[in-house]
Coordinates of C-alpha atoms in Angstrom, one line a residue:
M233 CA 52.8 56.9 55.6
S234 CA 49.8 54.5 55.4
Q235 CA 49.5 51.8 52.6
T236 CA 46.0 52.8 52.0
V237 CA 46.8 56.3 51.0
L238 CA 48.8 55.4 48.2
S239 CA 47.3 55.3 44.9
G240 CA 49.6 52.8 43.8
W241 CA 49.4 50.2 46.1
R242 CA 45.2 50.6 46.1
L243 CA 44.9 50.6 42.2
R244 CA 47.5 47.8 41.7
P245 CA 44.9 45.0 43.3
A246 CA 42.1 46.2 41.1
F247 CA 43.9 46.6 37.9
S248 CA 45.5 42.9 38.2
V249 CA 41.9 41.6 38.3
L250 CA 40.9 43.3 35.1
V251 CA 44.2 41.8 33.6
A252 CA 43.3 38.5 34.9
F253 CA 40.0 38.5 33.1
A254 CA 41.3 40.0 29.8
R255 CA 44.0 36.6 30.0
C256 CA 41.2 34.6 30.1
S257 CA 40.8 32.3 27.1
F258 CA 37.4 32.5 26.1
L259 CA 35.8 29.8 23.8
H260 CA 32.9 31.0 21.8
S261 CA 31.6 28.3 18.9
G262 CA 30.2 30.1 15.7
P263 CA 28.3 28.3 13.1
G264 CA 28.7 24.5 13.7
R265 CA 29.6 24.2 17.1
Q266 CA 33.3 25.1 16.2
Q267 CA 35.1 26.2 18.9
V268 CA 37.1 29.4 18.8
R269 CA 40.1 30.5 20.8
S270 CA 40.6 34.1 21.9
K271 CA 43.8 35.3 21.3
P272 CA 46.2 35.8 24.4
V273 CA 46.2 39.2 25.5
S274 CA 49.5 40.6 25.7
D275 CA 51.0 42.6 28.1
T276 CA 50.9 45.7 26.0
E277 CA 47.6 45.3 25.4
A278 CA 46.3 44.3 29.2
R279 CA 48.6 48.2 30.6
H280 CA 46.6 50.3 28.0
P281 CA 43.5 50.9 28.7
R282 CA 42.1 51.8 25.2
Q283 CA 43.6 48.5 24.1
L284 CA 42.1 46.8 27.0
R285 CA 38.5 48.2 26.0
R286 CA 39.1 47.0 22.7
V287 CA 40.0 43.3 24.2
N288 CA 36.7 43.4 26.4
R289 CA 34.6 44.6 23.4
D290 CA 35.7 41.5 21.5
R291 CA 34.9 39.1 24.1
V292 CA 31.2 40.8 24.7
L293 CA 31.1 40.3 20.6
A294 CA 32.0 36.8 20.9
A295 CA 29.6 35.8 23.7
A296 CA 27.2 36.8 21.5
M297 CA 28.2 35.3 18.4
G298 CA 28.7 32.0 20.1
H299 CA 24.8 32.1 21.5
P300 CA 22.4 30.7 19.6
G301 CA 19.9 32.9 20.2
P302 CA 19.0 36.4 22.4
L303 CA 20.6 36.6 25.6
T304 CA 20.7 39.2 28.2
R305 CA 23.2 41.5 28.9
A306 CA 23.4 40.0 32.9
E307 CA 23.9 36.6 30.5
I308 CA 27.0 38.0 28.8
T309 CA 28.1 39.6 32.2
A310 CA 28.2 36.0 33.6
A311 CA 29.7 34.4 30.2
T312 CA 32.5 37.2 29.9
G313 CA 33.1 38.2 33.4
L314 CA 32.8 42.0 33.1
S315 CA 31.1 44.2 35.1
A316 CA 27.2 45.1 34.2
P317 CA 28.3 48.6 33.5
T318 CA 31.5 47.8 31.1
V319 CA 29.3 44.7 29.6
G320 CA 25.9 48.1 29.0
S321 CA 28.8 50.2 28.2
L322 CA 30.5 47.9 25.6
S323 CA 26.7 46.5 24.4
G324 CA 26.2 50.1 23.2
E325 CA 29.5 50.0 21.0
L326 CA 28.5 47.0 19.3
L327 CA 25.3 48.0 18.6
K328 CA 25.8 51.7 16.9
L329 CA 28.5 49.7 15.2
G330 CA 25.8 47.4 13.7
L331 CA 27.5 44.3 15.1
L332 CA 24.2 43.6 17.4
N333 CA 20.7 44.0 17.3
E334 CA 18.5 45.3 20.3
L335 CA 15.5 42.8 20.2
G336 CA 13.6 44.6 23.3
R337 CA 12.7 43.5 26.5
G338 CA 12.5 39.6 28.0
P339 CA 9.9 38.5 30.6
S340 CA 10.7 40.3 33.9
T341 CA 11.8 37.9 36.7
G342 CA 10.8 40.0 39.4
G343 CA 12.7 42.9 39.0
R344 CA 12.7 44.9 35.6
P345 CA 12.2 43.2 32.7
P346 CA 15.9 42.6 31.1
R347 CA 16.9 43.9 27.5
S348 CA 18.1 41.4 24.8
V349 CA 20.5 41.6 22.2
Q350 CA 21.6 39.4 19.8
F351 CA 24.5 39.2 17.1
N352 CA 23.5 40.5 14.0
A353 CA 24.0 37.8 11.2
Q354 CA 22.8 40.1 8.6
Y355 CA 25.8 42.7 9.3
G356 CA 27.3 41.1 6.4
V357 CA 27.2 38.0 3.6
V358 CA 29.8 35.3 2.6
A359 CA 29.7 32.7 0.1
G360 CA 30.8 29.1 -1.1
I361 CA 32.2 27.5 -4.1
V362 CA 32.6 24.1 -4.8
F363 CA 33.7 22.8 -8.3
D364 CA 35.0 19.4 -10.0
A365 CA 35.3 18.7 -13.8
A366 CA 31.7 18.3 -14.5
T367 CA 29.3 20.7 -11.8
T368 CA 30.2 24.3 -10.1
R369 CA 27.8 24.5 -7.0
L370 CA 28.0 27.6 -5.1
A371 CA 25.6 29.6 -2.5
V372 CA 25.5 32.7 -0.1
A373 CA 24.8 33.1 3.1
D374 CA 24.4 34.8 6.2
L375 CA 26.9 35.6 9.1
A376 CA 25.1 32.3 10.9
G377 CA 25.7 30.2 7.7
Q378 CA 22.4 30.0 6.4
T379 CA 21.6 29.9 3.0
L380 CA 20.3 32.8 1.3
A381 CA 20.6 32.0 -2.5
A382 CA 22.2 28.9 -4.6
S383 CA 22.8 28.0 -7.7
E384 CA 24.4 25.6 -10.1
A385 CA 26.0 25.3 -13.3
R386 CA 28.1 23.2 -15.9
T387 CA 32.2 23.8 -15.5
P388 CA 33.3 25.0 -18.2
C389 CA 36.0 22.9 -19.6
D390 CA 37.7 25.1 -22.0
G391 CA 40.5 27.3 -21.4
G392 CA 43.4 27.8 -18.6
P393 CA 43.2 28.1 -14.7
E394 CA 42.7 31.8 -15.2
Q395 CA 39.8 31.2 -17.6
L396 CA 38.0 29.4 -15.0
L397 CA 38.7 31.2 -12.0
S398 CA 37.6 34.8 -13.7
W399 CA 34.4 32.3 -14.4
L400 CA 34.0 31.6 -10.8
G401 CA 34.5 35.4 -10.0
G402 CA 31.4 36.1 -12.5
Q403 CA 29.4 33.2 -11.1
I404 CA 30.1 34.6 -7.3
R405 CA 29.3 38.1 -8.5
T406 CA 26.3 37.6 -10.2
L407 CA 24.9 35.5 -7.5
L408 CA 25.4 38.4 -5.2
S409 CA 24.0 40.8 -7.7
T410 CA 20.8 39.0 -7.4
T411 CA 20.2 37.7 -3.9
A412 CA 17.4 38.9 -2.0
G413 CA 18.6 40.1 1.4
A414 CA 22.0 40.3 0.4
E415 CA 21.9 43.9 -1.1
G416 CA 23.8 46.5 -0.1
R417 CA 26.1 44.4 2.6
R418 CA 29.6 43.5 1.9
L419 CA 31.0 40.0 1.2
L420 CA 33.3 39.6 4.3
A421 CA 34.5 35.8 3.1
L422 CA 34.5 33.0 0.1
T423 CA 35.3 29.8 0.6
A424 CA 36.5 27.9 -2.6
G425 CA 36.6 23.9 -2.3
L426 CA 38.7 22.1 -5.1
P427 CA 39.1 18.4 -6.1
G428 CA 43.0 17.9 -4.6
A429 CA 45.3 18.3 -1.8
V430 CA 45.5 22.1 -0.3
D431 CA 47.9 23.9 1.3
R432 CA 46.0 26.0 3.3
E433 CA 48.3 28.5 4.4
R434 CA 49.2 29.2 0.7
G435 CA 46.0 28.9 -0.8
T436 CA 47.2 26.8 -3.6
V437 CA 46.9 22.8 -5.0
V438 CA 49.8 21.0 -4.2
G439 CA 48.9 17.7 -6.2
L440 CA 46.5 15.2 -6.1
M441 CA 44.0 17.6 -8.6
P442 CA 42.5 15.2 -11.6
G443 CA 41.2 16.7 -14.4
F444 CA 42.8 19.9 -13.3
R445 CA 46.8 19.7 -13.3
S446 CA 47.3 23.2 -14.9
F447 CA 46.2 24.5 -11.1
E448 CA 48.7 22.6 -9.0
N449 CA 51.1 25.5 -7.4
L450 CA 49.0 28.5 -8.1
A451 CA 47.9 31.2 -6.3
V452 CA 44.5 30.5 -6.3
G453 CA 43.3 32.1 -3.5
A454 CA 45.1 35.4 -4.4
Y455 CA 43.6 35.3 -7.8
L456 CA 40.0 34.8 -6.4
E457 CA 40.5 37.5 -3.5
K458 CA 41.4 40.1 -6.2
L459 CA 38.2 39.0 -8.3
V460 CA 35.5 39.5 -5.0
A461 CA 37.5 42.1 -3.4
A462 CA 37.3 39.6 -0.4
P463 CA 39.2 37.3 1.8
V464 CA 39.6 33.3 0.4
V465 CA 40.1 30.2 2.1
V466 CA 41.1 27.5 0.0
E467 CA 40.1 24.1 1.0
N468 CA 40.2 20.6 -0.1
D469 CA 36.4 19.8 -1.1
V470 CA 36.1 16.0 0.9
K471 CA 37.4 17.6 3.8
L472 CA 34.5 20.7 3.9
A473 CA 32.4 17.7 3.2
V474 CA 33.0 16.3 6.7
L475 CA 32.4 20.5 8.2
G476 CA 29.3 20.1 6.5
E477 CA 27.7 16.7 7.5
H478 CA 29.6 17.3 11.4
W479 CA 27.5 20.6 11.1
R480 CA 24.4 19.9 9.8
G481 CA 24.3 16.2 9.1
A482 CA 24.8 12.5 9.2
A483 CA 27.7 13.5 11.8
Q484 CA 26.2 15.6 14.1
G485 CA 27.3 14.7 17.8
H486 CA 30.0 12.4 15.9
D487 CA 33.4 14.7 17.1
T488 CA 35.7 11.9 15.9
C489 CA 34.6 10.9 12.1
V490 CA 35.4 10.3 8.8
F491 CA 33.8 11.4 5.3
I492 CA 34.4 9.1 2.5
S493 CA 33.6 10.5 -1.2
L494 CA 33.3 7.9 -3.6
G495 CA 33.0 9.1 -7.4
V496 CA 35.3 9.1 -10.2
G497 CA 37.6 10.4 -7.4
I498 CA 37.7 8.8 -4.0
G499 CA 39.0 10.9 -0.5
A500 CA 38.1 11.3 2.8
G501 CA 38.2 13.9 5.0
I502 CA 38.7 13.1 9.2
L503 CA 37.7 15.3 11.9
I504 CA 39.7 14.6 15.2
G505 CA 38.2 15.8 18.5
G506 CA 36.1 18.6 16.5
E507 CA 38.9 19.4 14.4
L508 CA 39.5 19.3 11.0
H509 CA 42.8 17.0 10.2
R510 CA 45.0 18.4 7.5
G511 CA 48.2 16.5 8.1
H512 CA 51.7 17.9 8.0
H513 CA 51.8 17.9 4.0
S514 CA 48.2 18.4 3.5
L515 CA 47.3 14.9 2.4
A516 CA 45.5 13.5 5.2
G517 CA 42.5 11.8 3.6
E518 CA 43.7 11.6 0.4
I519 CA 43.0 7.6 0.0
A520 CA 43.1 7.3 -3.7
V521 CA 46.5 6.8 -3.5
M522 CA 46.4 4.1 -0.8
C523 CA 48.0 0.8 -1.9
M524 CA 45.6 -2.0 -1.7
A525 CA 47.8 -5.1 -2.2
S526 CA 52.0 -5.8 -2.5
E527 CA 51.4 -6.7 -6.1
Y528 CA 50.9 -3.0 -7.0
L529 CA 53.7 -1.7 -5.4
A530 CA 55.8 -1.9 -8.6
R531 CA 52.3 -0.4 -10.5
D532 CA 52.5 3.2 -11.7
F533 CA 49.2 4.8 -11.1
G534 CA 49.6 8.2 -11.9
T535 CA 47.7 10.9 -10.3
R536 CA 44.9 8.8 -9.7
G537 CA 46.6 6.3 -7.3
C538 CA 46.0 2.6 -6.7
L539 CA 42.7 2.8 -4.9
E540 CA 41.1 5.4 -7.3
T541 CA 42.2 3.3 -10.2
L542 CA 40.7 0.0 -8.9
A543 CA 37.4 1.2 -7.2
G544 CA 37.0 4.7 -8.9
F545 CA 33.6 5.3 -10.7
D546 CA 34.5 5.0 -14.1
T547 CA 36.2 2.0 -13.1
I548 CA 32.8 -0.1 -11.8
V549 CA 31.0 1.4 -15.0
R550 CA 34.1 0.0 -17.3
R551 CA 33.8 -3.4 -15.7
W552 CA 30.3 -3.3 -15.8
Q553 CA 29.3 -1.8 -19.7
P554 CA 32.4 -0.5 -21.0
E555 CA 30.2 1.5 -23.7
A556 CA 27.9 2.4 -21.2
R557 CA 27.4 6.7 -21.3
G558 CA 25.8 9.6 -20.0
D559 CA 25.8 11.8 -16.8
Q560 CA 27.1 10.3 -13.7
P561 CA 24.0 10.4 -11.7
D562 CA 21.8 8.4 -14.4
V563 CA 24.8 6.0 -15.4
A564 CA 24.8 5.1 -11.2
R565 CA 21.2 4.7 -11.4
A566 CA 21.1 2.2 -14.5
L567 CA 24.0 0.2 -12.9
L568 CA 21.8 -0.1 -9.3
R569 CA 19.1 -1.2 -11.0
A570 CA 20.9 -3.9 -13.0
A571 CA 22.4 -4.4 -10.0
Q572 CA 19.1 -4.9 -8.0
G573 CA 18.1 -7.0 -10.9
G574 CA 20.3 -9.8 -10.4
E575 CA 22.3 -8.7 -13.1
E576 CA 26.2 -10.4 -12.6
A577 CA 27.9 -8.1 -14.4
A578 CA 26.5 -5.1 -12.3
L579 CA 26.8 -7.3 -9.2
R580 CA 30.6 -8.2 -9.5
A581 CA 31.8 -4.6 -10.4
I582 CA 29.9 -3.5 -7.4
G583 CA 31.3 -5.7 -5.4
D584 CA 34.7 -6.2 -6.0
A585 CA 34.7 -2.2 -5.8
A586 CA 32.8 -1.9 -2.5
T587 CA 35.5 -4.9 -1.0
L588 CA 38.3 -2.6 -1.6
I589 CA 36.7 0.8 -0.5
G590 CA 35.7 -1.6 2.8
I591 CA 39.3 -2.4 3.4
A592 CA 40.5 1.1 2.4
A593 CA 38.0 2.1 5.1
A594 CA 38.9 -0.4 7.9
N595 CA 42.5 0.6 7.4
L596 CA 41.8 4.3 8.0
S597 CA 39.1 3.5 10.9
L598 CA 42.0 1.3 12.8
V599 CA 44.2 4.7 12.7
I600 CA 41.6 7.3 13.4
D601 CA 39.3 4.9 15.8
P602 CA 36.5 7.3 14.6
S603 CA 32.5 7.0 15.9
L604 CA 31.1 7.0 12.6
L605 CA 31.6 6.5 9.0
V606 CA 30.0 8.5 6.2
L607 CA 29.9 7.6 2.8
S608 CA 28.8 9.8 -0.3
G609 CA 28.7 9.1 -4.0
P610 CA 26.3 8.4 -7.0
L611 CA 26.4 4.9 -5.7
V612 CA 25.3 5.2 -2.0
G613 CA 23.1 7.9 -2.2
S614 CA 20.4 5.6 -1.4
G615 CA 22.2 2.9 0.5
G616 CA 22.0 -1.0 -1.1
D617 CA 24.6 -3.0 -1.8
V618 CA 27.8 -0.7 -1.6
L619 CA 26.7 0.3 1.8
E620 CA 26.3 -3.0 3.3
R621 CA 29.3 -4.6 1.3
V622 CA 31.3 -1.5 3.4
R623 CA 29.9 -2.3 6.9
S624 CA 30.2 -6.0 6.3
V625 CA 33.9 -5.7 5.5
V626 CA 34.7 -2.9 8.4
S627 CA 32.7 -5.4 10.6
Q628 CA 35.1 -8.2 9.7
V629 CA 38.4 -6.4 10.1
I630 CA 37.8 -4.3 13.2
P631 CA 36.6 -5.7 16.5
R632 CA 34.6 -2.6 17.3
P633 CA 34.0 -1.5 14.5
P634 CA 32.3 2.4 13.8
K635 CA 28.7 2.8 12.7
V636 CA 28.6 3.4 8.5
V637 CA 25.7 5.4 7.3
C638 CA 24.9 7.0 4.1
S639 CA 26.0 10.8 3.8
A640 CA 22.7 13.0 5.1
L641 CA 23.5 15.9 2.8
G642 CA 25.0 14.3 -0.5
D643 CA 26.2 16.8 -2.8
G644 CA 25.4 19.7 -0.1
A645 CA 27.7 18.6 1.9
M646 CA 31.0 20.2 0.4
L647 CA 29.0 23.3 0.0
A648 CA 27.6 23.4 3.8
G649 CA 31.3 23.0 4.4
A650 CA 32.2 25.9 2.7
L651 CA 29.7 27.9 3.6
L652 CA 30.4 27.2 7.7
L653 CA 34.3 27.9 7.0
A654 CA 33.5 31.2 5.5
A655 CA 31.3 32.3 8.0
Q656 CA 33.9 31.5 10.6
E657 CA 36.5 32.8 8.3
A658 CA 34.2 36.2 8.9
R659 CA 33.5 36.2 12.1
G660 CA 37.1 35.8 13.3
R661 CA 38.2 38.8 11.0
L662 CA 35.4 40.9 12.3
R663 CA 36.5 40.0 16.3
R664 CA 40.2 40.6 15.1
G665 CA 39.2 44.0 13.6
L666 CA 37.6 45.3 17.2
R667 CA 41.1 44.2 18.7
D668 CA 43.4 45.9 16.7
P669 CA 41.7 48.4 14.4
Q670 CA 45.1 49.6 13.0
R671 CA 46.1 46.1 11.4
T672 CA 42.9 45.1 9.7
E673 CA 42.4 44.8 6.5
R674 CA 40.2 47.2 4.9
R675 CA 39.2 46.0 1.1
S676 CA 36.4 47.7 -1.5
V677 CA 33.3 46.3 -1.8
A678 CA 33.9 46.6 -5.4
G679 CA 35.4 43.3 -7.5
G680 CA 38.9 44.0 -8.7
S681 CA 39.4 45.2 -12.3
S682 CA 42.9 44.8 -13.3
S683 CA 44.5 41.0 -13.9
P684 CA 45.6 39.3 -11.1
D685 CA 48.6 37.4 -11.1
L686 CA 48.0 33.5 -10.6
N687 CA 51.7 33.1 -9.8
A688 CA 52.3 35.4 -6.9

């Protein structure tokens, strides 16, 4: 019997081609050009036509998500390696699901004008919230990370963590209910930025959270999930800032960079090769505890750490005027004016702190070797003495120093990073739902009414 008439032998090569396509890792870039690698296709997935179709549908959606604007079916075919009929059929399914929008026909290049589609960034919404002991900032965005609404409020200091988290959940629900364009759309993900070392997998603060010691080792992510009825990502606020600055700020185009926040607290966010670096114990960037000299080894700085105690904003102010009072931005402006006017006490207080910060930045740079250092805080927002002093110290220590600049986003860097991370989380969950709908969590759009367990 001829080999050509044996269906098994005739079908196997064609099927192997499909399997090979399915196994290809497809890279797509969501908001902020953050690359996401598709989940590898298992043998079980590749051998079942229904599951293989789901995988291919995910690949079509990934191509649309990764494209900044409209694209034709021919462009999707080129990006995925799938056949034109398959792309047409799968695109039709995604249009029916509401994940793609059809934009009509584009310009003709000689034949029939091609139809264009685009990822529907209005399919749902995401939210971001960052807070410290003084201020809470929150925003709602579409799935491209474009802000739809934002608000700011004083962080309530009375009560315990349950009361504060319940208040945060209420703030998010209120903003969602009043945001034009969010009506009827489901909240698909929330990112919460906290001023402390965060265990991303467990959604808990593991330490170094000044002013919020009662939050340590509590299930912050799980508690917020029940309050807003959506997946929650918990992350350190300065790590969010480096993501935000890399996405839309001064660090665009710098895939290895460092963001240093200089306020009452001091911390760093580190990006290496375009990826956020957290470290084995989630402590990467916690430079507040960096020991600045051998004489400080035996000294107990408590949870603040050596660098933060010596060069934090409140320390600088006390060295300048121990009796100074008022909001941090107002005090910072007064201190800068005094330094610019040549007041010796102001110049000395800022200069001493900036030197220590410069040494810490140089030490960190020698380990990371970034192309850019971004500084942010009340004393560096307008440049001036702090920025120049840090530049000078870094240049003295490092043979080939990185560029040192002010944050372009300022206070908005952390919230921008929160929205970016939330959009990526939502997109990832949508894609996983296409691949394996049986295992996708189905959550109610209504907020949870029961009291969740914060210690879960």
